[in-house]
Coordinates of C-alpha atoms and ligand atoms in Angstrom, one line a residue:
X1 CA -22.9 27.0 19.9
X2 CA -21.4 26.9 16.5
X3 CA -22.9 27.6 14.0
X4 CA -22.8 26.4 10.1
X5 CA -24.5 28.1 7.2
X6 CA -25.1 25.4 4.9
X7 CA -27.2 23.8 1.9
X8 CA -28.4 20.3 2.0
X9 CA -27.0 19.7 -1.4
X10 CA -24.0 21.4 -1.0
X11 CA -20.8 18.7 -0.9
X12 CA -18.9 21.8 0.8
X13 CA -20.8 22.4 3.4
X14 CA -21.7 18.5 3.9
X15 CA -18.1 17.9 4.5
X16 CA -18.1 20.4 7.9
X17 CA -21.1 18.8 8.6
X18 CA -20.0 14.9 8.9
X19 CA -17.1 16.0 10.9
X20 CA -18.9 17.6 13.5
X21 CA -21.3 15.0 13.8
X22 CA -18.6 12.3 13.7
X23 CA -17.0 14.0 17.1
X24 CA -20.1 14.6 18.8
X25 CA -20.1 18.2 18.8
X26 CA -23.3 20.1 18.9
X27 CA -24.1 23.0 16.2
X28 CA -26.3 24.9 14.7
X29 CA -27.8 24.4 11.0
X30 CA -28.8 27.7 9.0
X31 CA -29.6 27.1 5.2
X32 CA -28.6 29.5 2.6
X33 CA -30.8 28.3 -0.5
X34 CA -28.2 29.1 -3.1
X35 CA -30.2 28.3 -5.5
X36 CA -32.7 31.2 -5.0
X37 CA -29.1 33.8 -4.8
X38 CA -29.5 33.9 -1.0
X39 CA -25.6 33.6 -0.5
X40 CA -25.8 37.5 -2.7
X41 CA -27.8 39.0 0.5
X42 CA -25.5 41.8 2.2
X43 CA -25.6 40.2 5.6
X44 CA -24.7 36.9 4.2
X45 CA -22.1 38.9 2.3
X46 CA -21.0 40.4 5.3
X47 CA -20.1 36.6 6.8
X48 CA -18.1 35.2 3.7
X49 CA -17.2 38.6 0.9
X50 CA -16.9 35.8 -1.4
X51 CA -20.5 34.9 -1.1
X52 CA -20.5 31.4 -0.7
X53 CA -20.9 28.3 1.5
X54 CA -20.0 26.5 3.9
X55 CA -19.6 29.5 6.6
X56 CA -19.1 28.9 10.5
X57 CA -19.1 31.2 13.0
X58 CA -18.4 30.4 16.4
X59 CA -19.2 33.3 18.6
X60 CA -17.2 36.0 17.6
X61 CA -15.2 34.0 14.9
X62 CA -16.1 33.5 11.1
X63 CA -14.5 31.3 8.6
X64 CA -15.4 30.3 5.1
X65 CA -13.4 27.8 2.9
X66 CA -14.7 24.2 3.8
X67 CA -11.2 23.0 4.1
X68 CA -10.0 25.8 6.0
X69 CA -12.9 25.3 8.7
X70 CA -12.1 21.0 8.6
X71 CA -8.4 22.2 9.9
X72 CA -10.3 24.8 12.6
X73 CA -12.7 22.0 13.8
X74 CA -10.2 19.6 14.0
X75 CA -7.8 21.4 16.0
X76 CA -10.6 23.1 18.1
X77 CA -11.3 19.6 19.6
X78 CA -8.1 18.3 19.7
X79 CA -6.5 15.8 20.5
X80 CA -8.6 13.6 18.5
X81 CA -7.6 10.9 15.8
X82 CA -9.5 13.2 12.8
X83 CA -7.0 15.9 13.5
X84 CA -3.4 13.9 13.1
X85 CA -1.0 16.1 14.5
X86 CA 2.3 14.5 14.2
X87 CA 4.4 16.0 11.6
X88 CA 3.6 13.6 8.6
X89 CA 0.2 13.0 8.6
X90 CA -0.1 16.6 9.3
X91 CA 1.5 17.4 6.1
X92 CA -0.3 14.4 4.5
X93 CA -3.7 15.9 5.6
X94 CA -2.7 19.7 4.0
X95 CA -1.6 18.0 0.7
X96 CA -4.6 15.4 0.4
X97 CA -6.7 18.4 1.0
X98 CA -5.0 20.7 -1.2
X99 CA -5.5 17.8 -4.0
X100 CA -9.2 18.2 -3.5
X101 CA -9.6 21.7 -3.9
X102 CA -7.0 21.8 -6.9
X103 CA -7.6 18.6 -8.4
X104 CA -11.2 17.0 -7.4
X105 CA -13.5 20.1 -7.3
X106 CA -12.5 22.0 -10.6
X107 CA -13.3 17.9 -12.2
X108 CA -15.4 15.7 -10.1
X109 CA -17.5 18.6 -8.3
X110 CA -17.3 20.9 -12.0
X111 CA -18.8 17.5 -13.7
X112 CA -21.8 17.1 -11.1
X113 CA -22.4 20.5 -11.2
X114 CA -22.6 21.2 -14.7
X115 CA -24.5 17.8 -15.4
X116 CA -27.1 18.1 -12.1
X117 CA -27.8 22.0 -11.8
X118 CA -27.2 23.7 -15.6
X119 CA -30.0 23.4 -18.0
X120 CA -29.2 20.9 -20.6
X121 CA -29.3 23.8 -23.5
X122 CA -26.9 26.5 -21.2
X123 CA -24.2 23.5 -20.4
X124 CA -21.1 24.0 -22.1
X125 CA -20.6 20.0 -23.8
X126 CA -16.9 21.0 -24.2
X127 CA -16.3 21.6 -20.7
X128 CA -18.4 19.2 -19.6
X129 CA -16.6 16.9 -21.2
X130 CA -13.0 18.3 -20.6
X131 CA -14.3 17.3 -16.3
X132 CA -15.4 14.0 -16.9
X133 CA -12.1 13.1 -18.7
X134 CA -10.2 14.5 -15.7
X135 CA -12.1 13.3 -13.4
X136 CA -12.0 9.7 -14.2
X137 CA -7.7 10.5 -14.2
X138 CA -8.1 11.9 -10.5
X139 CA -10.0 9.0 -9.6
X140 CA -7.4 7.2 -10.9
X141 CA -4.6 8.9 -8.5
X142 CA -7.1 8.1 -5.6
X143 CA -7.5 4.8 -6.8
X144 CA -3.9 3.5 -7.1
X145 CA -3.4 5.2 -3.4
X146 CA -6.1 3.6 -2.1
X147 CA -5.0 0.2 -3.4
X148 CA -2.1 -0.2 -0.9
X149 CA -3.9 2.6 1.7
X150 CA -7.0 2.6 3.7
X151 CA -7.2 6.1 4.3
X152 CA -5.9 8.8 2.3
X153 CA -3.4 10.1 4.9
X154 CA -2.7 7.4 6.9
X155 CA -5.7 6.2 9.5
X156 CA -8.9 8.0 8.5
X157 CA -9.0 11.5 9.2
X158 CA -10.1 15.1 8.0
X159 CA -8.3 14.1 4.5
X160 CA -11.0 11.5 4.0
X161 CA -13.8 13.9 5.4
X162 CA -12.7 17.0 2.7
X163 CA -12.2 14.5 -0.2
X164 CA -15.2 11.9 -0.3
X165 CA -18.3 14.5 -0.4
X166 CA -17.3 15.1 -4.1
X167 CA -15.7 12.1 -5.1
X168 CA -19.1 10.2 -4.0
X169 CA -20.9 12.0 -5.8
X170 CA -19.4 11.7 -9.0
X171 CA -22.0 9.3 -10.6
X172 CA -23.9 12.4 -10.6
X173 CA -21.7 14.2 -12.7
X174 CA -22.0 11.0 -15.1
X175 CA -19.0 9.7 -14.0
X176 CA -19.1 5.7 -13.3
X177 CA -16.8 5.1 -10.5
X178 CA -17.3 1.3 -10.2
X179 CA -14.3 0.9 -12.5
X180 CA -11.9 1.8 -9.3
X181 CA -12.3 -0.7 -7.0
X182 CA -10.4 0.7 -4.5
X183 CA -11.8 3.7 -4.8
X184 CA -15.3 2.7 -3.8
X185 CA -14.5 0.5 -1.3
X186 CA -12.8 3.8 0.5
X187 CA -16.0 4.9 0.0
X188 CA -17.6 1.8 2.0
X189 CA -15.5 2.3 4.8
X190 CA -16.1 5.9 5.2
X191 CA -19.8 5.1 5.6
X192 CA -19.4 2.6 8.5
X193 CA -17.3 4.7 10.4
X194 CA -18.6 5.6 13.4
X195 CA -21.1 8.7 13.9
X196 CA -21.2 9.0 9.4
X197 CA -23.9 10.8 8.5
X198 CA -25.3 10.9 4.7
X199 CA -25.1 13.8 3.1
X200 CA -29.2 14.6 2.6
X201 CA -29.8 14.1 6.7
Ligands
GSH301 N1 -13.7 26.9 -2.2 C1 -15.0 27.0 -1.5 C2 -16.1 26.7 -2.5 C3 -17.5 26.9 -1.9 C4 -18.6 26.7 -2.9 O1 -18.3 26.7 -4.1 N2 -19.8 26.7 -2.4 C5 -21.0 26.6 -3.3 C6 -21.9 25.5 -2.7 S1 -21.0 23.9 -2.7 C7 -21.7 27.9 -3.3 O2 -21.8 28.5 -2.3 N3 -22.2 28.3 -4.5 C8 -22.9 29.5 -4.6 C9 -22.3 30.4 -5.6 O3 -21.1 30.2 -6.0 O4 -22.9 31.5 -5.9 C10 -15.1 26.1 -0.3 O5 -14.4 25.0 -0.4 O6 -15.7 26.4 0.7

């Protein structure tokens, strides 16, 4: 059985888990409290050298990267409609995925993080600040997508799975999102698709 080294408040790791769960495959939940340095243990080490989460290992095989292991998963139960494989969405997928690593994590997930887990006196304002002004201009790209699009890379897919753990959560960096409209109702449709899962389950 797969297994997935995660943390319940982790918007990396969530994203492996809501796809597994949305194609019915079974797996295996191990929690690395990050918080208390667990992901700095050698035999964690061992798993990811960059000592951090989401890992999976299935049998003798270990990723890391939570975008990386969206692409294993999907292809690993393909066909399914998660995983588009024809050319364009393919290449949609890679580049909506490549926008969240490049583009919503250093803002959106930088801004939560900084405002949720830093002490107030250790944040650094000017960075924090510096997030939340990109942030509300990636939402903005996301937004005027999503205005003429349902999906992010045509019909919903691992695109939408990789991008919305940290764009949800971006009220918790202090960023109000109820300004892009098409934005949150992306967000409403992700949760009623079938098999969603929160991210604190
Ligand atoms: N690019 C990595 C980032 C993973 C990441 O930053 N994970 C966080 C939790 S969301 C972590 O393990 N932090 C612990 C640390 O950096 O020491 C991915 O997408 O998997």
């Amino acid at each position: 059985m797969i297994k997935l080294y995660d943390h319940q408040l982790s918007g990396n790791s969530y994203k492996s888990r809501l796809l597994l769960n949305q194609l019915g495959v079974e797996y295996e939940r191990i929690n690395v409290d990050v918080f208390k340095g667990e992901q700095n243990d050698p035999k964690f080490a061992a798993l990811n050298p960059n000592k951090k989460i989401p890992v999976l290992v299935d049998e003798d095989f270990i990723m890391w990267e939570s975008n990386a292991i969206l692409f294993y998963i999907g292809k690993k139960y393909s066909p399914n409609p998660l995983y588009p494989e024809d050319p364009k969405s393919h290449g949609l997928v890679a580049q909506w995925l490549l926008f969240g690593k490049t583009t919503i994590d250093p803002n959106l997930a930088m801004a939560r993080y900084l405002t949720r887990f830093v002490q107030p006196q250790m944040q650094d304002q000017q960075e924090l600040t510096k997030c939340r002004a990109h942030g509300m201009m990636t939402l903005k790209i996301l937004d005027d997508h999503l205005k003429d699009n349902q999906f992010l890379a045509g019909e919903y897919s691992i695109a939408d799975i990789g991008c919305y753990p940290y764009v949800h959560l971006a009220p918790e960096g202090e960023i109000d999102i109820e300004a892009y409209s098409s934005v949150v109702s992306w967000i409403e449709r992700i949760q009623s698709q079938p098999g969603y899962i929160a991210m604190d389950v």
